[in-house]
């Protein structure tokens, strides 16, 4: 006779081995609480990776030229058209205020400083993030859901060095160049509306500008445009590299990138302006 087979004791009740136990409500709450911090850390990590990969060989010259031309082509005309009403509104508002205070001779300097220091970098950043940043985010997001970026990593090609770095550098360079265009067009628009509509004196407009403005005002404007272009490119690339939920997730990522960029731009602009006003004394003081 064969010996009876040993009877296996019953397993204790519990979740099946192939099922992962759900997180406790407290863990889920903490996960949602720290999610913005994790996203912020990943964004800064991508920014550091882009800065490091910028100096890695080979540099993607052709991709950079193509992206520069694309960003410039979709932002030059809107920037020039938007800067005219911005300069006009600032000139009209400042001119009305100086007339009430009896300081019409300072209208030109005040309006031009407002255009160069504040309006021009903000206009450029909003257009770059809204037009070019959304396109960059959609392009990278579509590549991600088609698993092209995963295939590049399998072949040993860095998607950041191959795709992200040329796009970020292109947005930075276009932002710097567009800032000069917007400053010139906005200043000319403010001059026209102040002299023609408010019957200002051309000589007083130009003399007040030379009396109040100084070269560091142009420097801080270009520095702001450079930083804003970097922020717009990094945020667009980060959201494009991390879409959720297929094609619908790509559309949501595009909207999120534009909103996040706008919020960061105004916050960084406040910090840069405060630092500049503390470091650089006003002309004549």
mmCIF file of C-alpha atoms in Angstrom:
data_model
loop_
_atom_site.group_PDB
_atom_site.id
_atom_site.type_symbol
_atom_site.label_atom_id
_atom_site.label_comp_id
_atom_site.label_asym_id
_atom_site.label_seq_id
_atom_site.Cartn_x
_atom_site.Cartn_y
_atom_site.Cartn_z
ATOM 1 C CA UNK A 1 0.000 0.000 0.000
ATOM 2 C CA UNK A 2 1.182 3.504 -0.762
ATOM 3 C CA UNK A 3 1.503 6.019 2.032
ATOM 4 C CA UNK A 4 -1.166 8.728 2.097
ATOM 5 C CA UNK A 5 -0.129 12.097 0.742
ATOM 6 C CA UNK A 6 0.438 14.809 3.343
ATOM 7 C CA UNK A 7 -2.394 17.205 3.669
ATOM 8 C CA UNK A 8 -1.357 20.837 3.131
ATOM 9 C CA UNK A 9 -2.647 23.113 5.844
ATOM 10 C CA UNK A 10 -5.046 25.826 4.657
ATOM 11 C CA UNK A 11 -3.548 29.245 4.003
ATOM 12 C CA UNK A 12 -4.551 32.042 6.309
ATOM 13 C CA UNK A 13 -7.136 34.382 4.894
ATOM 14 C CA UNK A 14 -5.718 37.433 3.141
ATOM 15 C CA UNK A 15 -5.374 39.137 -0.240
ATOM 16 C CA UNK A 16 -4.331 36.962 -3.179
ATOM 17 C CA UNK A 17 -0.651 36.910 -4.035
ATOM 18 C CA UNK A 18 -1.223 38.551 -7.409
ATOM 19 C CA UNK A 19 -3.059 41.509 -5.925
ATOM 20 C CA UNK A 20 -1.259 44.471 -4.398
ATOM 21 C CA UNK A 21 -2.897 45.645 -1.186
ATOM 22 C CA UNK A 22 -4.479 49.047 -1.498
ATOM 23 C CA UNK A 23 -2.963 51.977 0.308
ATOM 24 C CA UNK A 24 -4.495 53.076 3.515
ATOM 25 C CA UNK A 25 -6.501 56.309 3.456
ATOM 26 C CA UNK A 26 -3.755 58.073 5.415
ATOM 27 C CA UNK A 27 -1.116 56.984 2.889
ATOM 28 C CA UNK A 28 -3.250 58.115 -0.026
ATOM 29 C CA UNK A 29 -3.783 61.464 1.668
ATOM 30 C CA UNK A 30 -0.047 61.911 2.227
ATOM 31 C CA UNK A 31 0.659 60.876 -1.366
ATOM 32 C CA UNK A 32 -1.689 63.567 -2.682
ATOM 33 C CA UNK A 33 -0.216 66.092 -0.254
ATOM 34 C CA UNK A 34 3.380 65.558 -1.381
ATOM 35 C CA UNK A 35 2.583 65.132 -5.083
ATOM 36 C CA UNK A 36 3.298 68.825 -5.923
ATOM 37 C CA UNK A 37 6.658 68.565 -4.158
ATOM 38 C CA UNK A 38 7.574 65.485 -6.160
ATOM 39 C CA UNK A 39 6.541 67.163 -9.405
ATOM 40 C CA UNK A 40 8.597 70.240 -8.499
ATOM 41 C CA UNK A 41 11.620 68.076 -7.732
ATOM 42 C CA UNK A 42 11.312 66.267 -11.053
ATOM 43 C CA UNK A 43 11.015 69.594 -12.861
ATOM 44 C CA UNK A 44 14.226 70.862 -11.253
ATOM 45 C CA UNK A 45 15.895 67.545 -12.034
ATOM 46 C CA UNK A 46 15.009 67.928 -15.705
ATOM 47 C CA UNK A 47 16.339 71.497 -15.661
ATOM 48 C CA UNK A 48 19.645 70.302 -14.216
ATOM 49 C CA UNK A 49 19.818 67.474 -16.744
ATOM 50 C CA UNK A 50 19.242 69.902 -19.614
ATOM 51 C CA UNK A 51 22.023 72.186 -18.334
ATOM 52 C CA UNK A 52 24.389 69.220 -18.120
ATOM 53 C CA UNK A 53 23.427 67.698 -21.466
ATOM 54 C CA UNK A 54 23.873 71.056 -23.224
ATOM 55 C CA UNK A 55 27.660 70.592 -23.139
ATOM 56 C CA UNK A 56 27.557 66.958 -24.189
ATOM 57 C CA UNK A 57 28.799 65.963 -27.625
ATOM 58 C CA UNK A 58 27.514 65.742 -30.269
ATOM 59 C CA UNK A 59 25.400 68.877 -30.204
ATOM 60 C CA UNK A 60 22.255 68.592 -32.328
ATOM 61 C CA UNK A 61 22.873 71.577 -34.606
ATOM 62 C CA UNK A 62 20.291 70.679 -37.234
ATOM 63 C CA UNK A 63 17.557 70.077 -34.663
ATOM 64 C CA UNK A 64 18.429 73.376 -32.979
ATOM 65 C CA UNK A 65 18.185 75.334 -36.253
ATOM 66 C CA UNK A 66 14.865 73.705 -37.138
ATOM 67 C CA UNK A 67 13.391 74.437 -33.722
ATOM 68 C CA UNK A 68 14.734 78.004 -33.741
ATOM 69 C CA UNK A 69 13.100 78.683 -37.090
ATOM 70 C CA UNK A 70 9.838 77.115 -35.967
ATOM 71 C CA UNK A 71 9.655 79.077 -32.686
ATOM 72 C CA UNK A 72 10.594 82.319 -34.425
ATOM 73 C CA UNK A 73 8.068 81.811 -37.235
ATOM 74 C CA UNK A 74 5.131 81.338 -34.848
ATOM 75 C CA UNK A 75 6.029 84.196 -32.481
ATOM 76 C CA UNK A 76 7.514 87.108 -34.464
ATOM 77 C CA UNK A 77 4.298 88.460 -35.989
ATOM 78 C CA UNK A 78 2.115 88.030 -32.860
ATOM 79 C CA UNK A 79 4.822 89.649 -30.723
ATOM 80 C CA UNK A 80 5.017 92.687 -32.989
ATOM 81 C CA UNK A 81 1.232 93.046 -33.123
ATOM 82 C CA UNK A 82 0.723 92.606 -29.380
ATOM 83 C CA UNK A 83 3.504 95.028 -28.422
ATOM 84 C CA UNK A 84 1.779 97.960 -30.177
ATOM 85 C CA UNK A 85 -1.380 98.009 -27.992
ATOM 86 C CA UNK A 86 0.698 97.248 -24.901
ATOM 87 C CA UNK A 87 2.926 100.261 -25.551
ATOM 88 C CA UNK A 88 -0.100 102.399 -26.372
ATOM 89 C CA UNK A 89 -1.974 101.457 -23.196
ATOM 90 C CA UNK A 90 1.069 102.118 -21.020
ATOM 91 C CA UNK A 91 1.772 105.449 -22.726
ATOM 92 C CA UNK A 92 -1.850 106.596 -22.451
ATOM 93 C CA UNK A 93 -2.152 105.558 -18.809
ATOM 94 C CA UNK A 94 1.161 107.064 -17.769
ATOM 95 C CA UNK A 95 0.447 110.214 -19.781
ATOM 96 C CA UNK A 96 -2.928 110.651 -18.092
ATOM 97 C CA UNK A 97 -1.356 110.165 -14.662
ATOM 98 C CA UNK A 98 1.496 112.585 -15.281
ATOM 99 C CA UNK A 99 -0.958 115.212 -16.524
ATOM 100 C CA UNK A 100 -2.891 114.949 -13.261
ATOM 101 C CA UNK A 101 0.341 115.322 -11.289
ATOM 102 C CA UNK A 102 1.686 118.118 -13.456
ATOM 103 C CA UNK A 103 4.726 116.120 -14.591
ATOM 104 C CA UNK A 104 4.086 115.770 -18.304
ATOM 105 C CA UNK A 105 7.803 116.077 -19.030
ATOM 106 C CA UNK A 106 8.441 112.625 -17.511
ATOM 107 C CA UNK A 107 5.844 110.800 -19.589
ATOM 108 C CA UNK A 108 8.309 109.418 -22.119
ATOM 109 C CA UNK A 109 10.810 108.111 -19.585
ATOM 110 C CA UNK A 110 8.196 106.464 -17.373
ATOM 111 C CA UNK A 111 6.343 104.755 -20.220
ATOM 112 C CA UNK A 112 9.495 103.551 -21.945
ATOM 113 C CA UNK A 113 10.913 102.138 -18.706
ATOM 114 C CA UNK A 114 7.649 100.298 -18.074
ATOM 115 C CA UNK A 115 7.754 98.818 -21.570
ATOM 116 C CA UNK A 116 11.414 97.784 -21.481
ATOM 117 C CA UNK A 117 11.653 96.527 -17.895
ATOM 118 C CA UNK A 118 8.267 94.867 -17.430
ATOM 119 C CA UNK A 119 6.002 94.632 -20.460
ATOM 120 C CA UNK A 120 8.472 93.444 -23.086
ATOM 121 C CA UNK A 121 9.855 90.344 -21.275
ATOM 122 C CA UNK A 122 6.370 89.334 -20.120
ATOM 123 C CA UNK A 123 4.909 89.653 -23.623
ATOM 124 C CA UNK A 124 7.726 87.602 -25.099
ATOM 125 C CA UNK A 125 7.436 84.907 -22.422
ATOM 126 C CA UNK A 126 3.670 84.588 -22.774
ATOM 127 C CA UNK A 127 3.880 84.282 -26.546
ATOM 128 C CA UNK A 128 6.756 81.808 -26.456
ATOM 129 C CA UNK A 129 5.029 79.612 -23.877
ATOM 130 C CA UNK A 130 1.599 79.899 -25.486
ATOM 131 C CA UNK A 131 2.593 79.366 -29.115
ATOM 132 C CA UNK A 132 5.922 77.535 -29.112
ATOM 133 C CA UNK A 133 5.735 75.871 -25.687
ATOM 134 C CA UNK A 134 2.396 74.244 -26.405
ATOM 135 C CA UNK A 135 3.727 72.894 -29.715
ATOM 136 C CA UNK A 136 6.843 71.518 -28.004
ATOM 137 C CA UNK A 137 4.737 69.864 -25.318
ATOM 138 C CA UNK A 138 2.384 68.305 -27.868
ATOM 139 C CA UNK A 139 5.281 67.042 -30.001
ATOM 140 C CA UNK A 140 7.117 65.393 -27.089
ATOM 141 C CA UNK A 141 3.868 64.049 -25.642
ATOM 142 C CA UNK A 142 2.882 62.402 -28.919
ATOM 143 C CA UNK A 143 6.335 60.845 -29.172
ATOM 144 C CA UNK A 144 5.976 59.557 -25.620
ATOM 145 C CA UNK A 145 2.622 57.834 -26.126
ATOM 146 C CA UNK A 146 3.914 56.277 -29.377
ATOM 147 C CA UNK A 147 6.828 54.919 -27.318
ATOM 148 C CA UNK A 148 9.407 56.623 -29.532
ATOM 149 C CA UNK A 149 11.245 57.991 -26.496
ATOM 150 C CA UNK A 150 11.378 54.525 -24.927
ATOM 151 C CA UNK A 151 12.817 53.146 -28.152
ATOM 152 C CA UNK A 152 15.485 55.875 -28.136
ATOM 153 C CA UNK A 153 16.474 54.952 -24.593
ATOM 154 C CA UNK A 154 16.695 51.269 -25.569
ATOM 155 C CA UNK A 155 19.075 52.198 -28.407
ATOM 156 C CA UNK A 156 21.220 54.212 -26.002
ATOM 157 C CA UNK A 157 20.122 57.661 -27.252
ATOM 158 C CA UNK A 158 19.248 60.234 -24.612
ATOM 159 C CA UNK A 159 15.881 61.889 -25.419
ATOM 160 C CA UNK A 160 16.861 64.893 -23.308
ATOM 161 C CA UNK A 161 20.109 65.476 -25.186
ATOM 162 C CA UNK A 162 18.590 64.673 -28.583
ATOM 163 C CA UNK A 163 15.211 66.430 -28.375
ATOM 164 C CA UNK A 164 14.840 68.577 -25.259
ATOM 165 C CA UNK A 165 18.128 70.509 -25.275
ATOM 166 C CA UNK A 166 17.736 71.950 -28.822
ATOM 167 C CA UNK A 167 14.156 73.018 -28.059
ATOM 168 C CA UNK A 168 15.032 74.725 -24.783
ATOM 169 C CA UNK A 169 17.995 76.563 -26.314
ATOM 170 C CA UNK A 170 15.837 77.638 -29.259
ATOM 171 C CA UNK A 171 13.172 79.119 -26.971
ATOM 172 C CA UNK A 172 15.847 80.976 -24.996
ATOM 173 C CA UNK A 173 17.506 82.500 -28.064
ATOM 174 C CA UNK A 174 14.203 83.448 -29.690
ATOM 175 C CA UNK A 175 13.021 85.043 -26.429
ATOM 176 C CA UNK A 176 16.149 87.212 -26.228
ATOM 177 C CA UNK A 177 15.857 88.359 -29.845
ATOM 178 C CA UNK A 178 12.108 88.927 -29.636
ATOM 179 C CA UNK A 179 12.586 91.022 -26.509
ATOM 180 C CA UNK A 180 14.561 93.571 -28.497
ATOM 181 C CA UNK A 181 11.888 93.640 -31.212
ATOM 182 C CA UNK A 182 9.058 94.083 -28.721
ATOM 183 C CA UNK A 183 10.956 96.822 -26.868
ATOM 184 C CA UNK A 184 11.481 98.819 -30.069
ATOM 185 C CA UNK A 185 7.936 98.367 -31.379
ATOM 186 C CA UNK A 186 6.378 99.078 -27.967
ATOM 187 C CA UNK A 187 8.466 102.231 -27.532
ATOM 188 C CA UNK A 188 7.519 103.502 -30.986
ATOM 189 C CA UNK A 189 3.851 102.754 -30.328
ATOM 190 C CA UNK A 190 3.975 104.608 -27.021
ATOM 191 C CA UNK A 191 5.687 107.558 -28.670
ATOM 192 C CA UNK A 192 3.074 107.735 -31.412
ATOM 193 C CA UNK A 193 0.079 107.587 -29.081
ATOM 194 C CA UNK A 194 1.566 110.034 -26.586
ATOM 195 C CA UNK A 195 2.586 112.612 -29.156
ATOM 196 C CA UNK A 196 -0.396 112.274 -31.515
ATOM 197 C CA UNK A 197 -3.327 111.506 -29.211
ATOM 198 C CA UNK A 198 -2.244 113.275 -26.045
ATOM 199 C CA UNK A 199 -0.548 116.163 -27.842
ATOM 200 C CA UNK A 200 2.773 115.615 -26.125
ATOM 201 C CA UNK A 201 6.023 117.234 -27.163
ATOM 202 C CA UNK A 202 8.451 114.978 -29.038
ATOM 203 C CA UNK A 203 11.466 116.699 -27.512
ATOM 204 C CA UNK A 204 10.164 116.330 -23.960
ATOM 205 C CA UNK A 205 9.351 112.668 -24.601
ATOM 206 C CA UNK A 206 12.875 111.882 -25.759
ATOM 207 C CA UNK A 207 14.636 114.035 -23.168
ATOM 208 C CA UNK A 208 12.745 112.420 -20.286
ATOM 209 C CA UNK A 209 13.684 109.014 -21.616
ATOM 210 C CA UNK A 210 17.378 109.878 -21.674
ATOM 211 C CA UNK A 211 17.096 111.468 -18.215
ATOM 212 C CA UNK A 212 15.505 108.445 -16.504
ATOM 213 C CA UNK A 213 16.642 105.386 -18.465
ATOM 214 C CA UNK A 214 20.028 103.729 -18.153
ATOM 215 C CA UNK A 215 21.824 100.817 -19.778
ATOM 216 C CA UNK A 216 21.193 98.294 -16.944
ATOM 217 C CA UNK A 217 17.472 98.635 -17.684
ATOM 218 C CA UNK A 218 18.105 96.970 -21.031
ATOM 219 C CA UNK A 219 20.347 94.378 -19.410
ATOM 220 C CA UNK A 220 17.718 93.265 -16.912
ATOM 221 C CA UNK A 221 15.158 93.103 -19.702
ATOM 222 C CA UNK A 222 17.329 90.727 -21.724
ATOM 223 C CA UNK A 223 18.178 88.649 -18.635
ATOM 224 C CA UNK A 224 14.466 88.306 -17.865
ATOM 225 C CA UNK A 225 13.732 87.235 -21.435
ATOM 226 C CA UNK A 226 16.517 84.631 -21.282
ATOM 227 C CA UNK A 227 15.284 83.173 -17.987
ATOM 228 C CA UNK A 228 11.644 83.259 -19.078
ATOM 229 C CA UNK A 229 12.512 81.429 -22.301
ATOM 230 C CA UNK A 230 14.339 78.768 -20.279
ATOM 231 C CA UNK A 231 11.359 78.334 -17.951
ATOM 232 C CA UNK A 232 8.907 78.084 -20.846
ATOM 233 C CA UNK A 233 11.029 75.452 -22.606
ATOM 234 C CA UNK A 234 11.659 73.376 -19.471
ATOM 235 C CA UNK A 235 8.017 73.317 -18.365
ATOM 236 C CA UNK A 236 6.793 72.435 -21.862
ATOM 237 C CA UNK A 237 9.366 69.658 -22.171
ATOM 238 C CA UNK A 238 8.608 68.263 -18.711
ATOM 239 C CA UNK A 239 4.874 68.045 -19.286
ATOM 240 C CA UNK A 240 5.452 66.597 -22.754
ATOM 241 C CA UNK A 241 7.718 63.887 -21.364
ATOM 242 C CA UNK A 242 5.186 62.940 -18.679
ATOM 243 C CA UNK A 243 1.687 62.745 -20.207
ATOM 244 C CA UNK A 244 -1.039 60.701 -18.593
ATOM 245 C CA UNK A 245 -3.876 58.803 -20.227
ATOM 246 C CA UNK A 246 -2.983 58.585 -23.897
ATOM 247 C CA UNK A 247 -3.947 61.274 -26.438
ATOM 248 C CA UNK A 248 -6.303 62.989 -24.002
ATOM 249 C CA UNK A 249 -3.452 63.172 -21.513
ATOM 250 C CA UNK A 250 -1.315 64.953 -24.112
ATOM 251 C CA UNK A 251 -3.977 67.646 -24.515
ATOM 252 C CA UNK A 252 -4.237 68.037 -20.752
ATOM 253 C CA UNK A 253 -0.437 68.266 -20.511
ATOM 254 C CA UNK A 254 -0.389 71.097 -23.062
ATOM 255 C CA UNK A 255 -2.927 73.099 -21.060
ATOM 256 C CA UNK A 256 -1.089 72.412 -17.815
ATOM 257 C CA UNK A 257 2.246 73.499 -19.275
ATOM 258 C CA UNK A 258 0.869 76.877 -20.357
ATOM 259 C CA UNK A 259 -0.807 77.533 -16.996
ATOM 260 C CA UNK A 260 2.233 76.460 -14.962
ATOM 261 C CA UNK A 261 4.523 78.596 -17.118
ATOM 262 C CA UNK A 262 2.346 81.676 -16.634
ATOM 263 C CA UNK A 263 2.366 81.231 -12.862
ATOM 264 C CA UNK A 264 6.130 80.747 -12.722
ATOM 265 C CA UNK A 265 6.782 83.709 -15.008
ATOM 266 C CA UNK A 266 4.945 86.225 -12.840
ATOM 267 C CA UNK A 267 6.541 84.866 -9.671
ATOM 268 C CA UNK A 268 10.074 84.928 -11.108
ATOM 269 C CA UNK A 269 9.471 88.383 -12.601
ATOM 270 C CA UNK A 270 8.568 89.731 -9.163
ATOM 271 C CA UNK A 271 11.768 88.294 -7.651
ATOM 272 C CA UNK A 272 14.030 89.572 -10.451
ATOM 273 C CA UNK A 273 12.484 93.043 -10.324
ATOM 274 C CA UNK A 274 12.916 93.262 -6.551
ATOM 275 C CA UNK A 275 16.570 92.176 -6.793
ATOM 276 C CA UNK A 276 17.279 94.617 -9.625
ATOM 277 C CA UNK A 277 15.763 97.583 -7.800
ATOM 278 C CA UNK A 278 17.840 96.767 -4.717
ATOM 279 C CA UNK A 279 21.135 96.318 -6.595
ATOM 280 C CA UNK A 280 20.982 98.971 -9.311
ATOM 281 C CA UNK A 281 20.323 102.526 -8.059
ATOM 282 C CA UNK A 282 17.993 104.786 -9.976
ATOM 283 C CA UNK A 283 19.611 107.230 -12.373
ATOM 284 C CA UNK A 284 20.422 110.518 -10.712
ATOM 285 C CA UNK A 285 20.172 109.147 -7.166
#
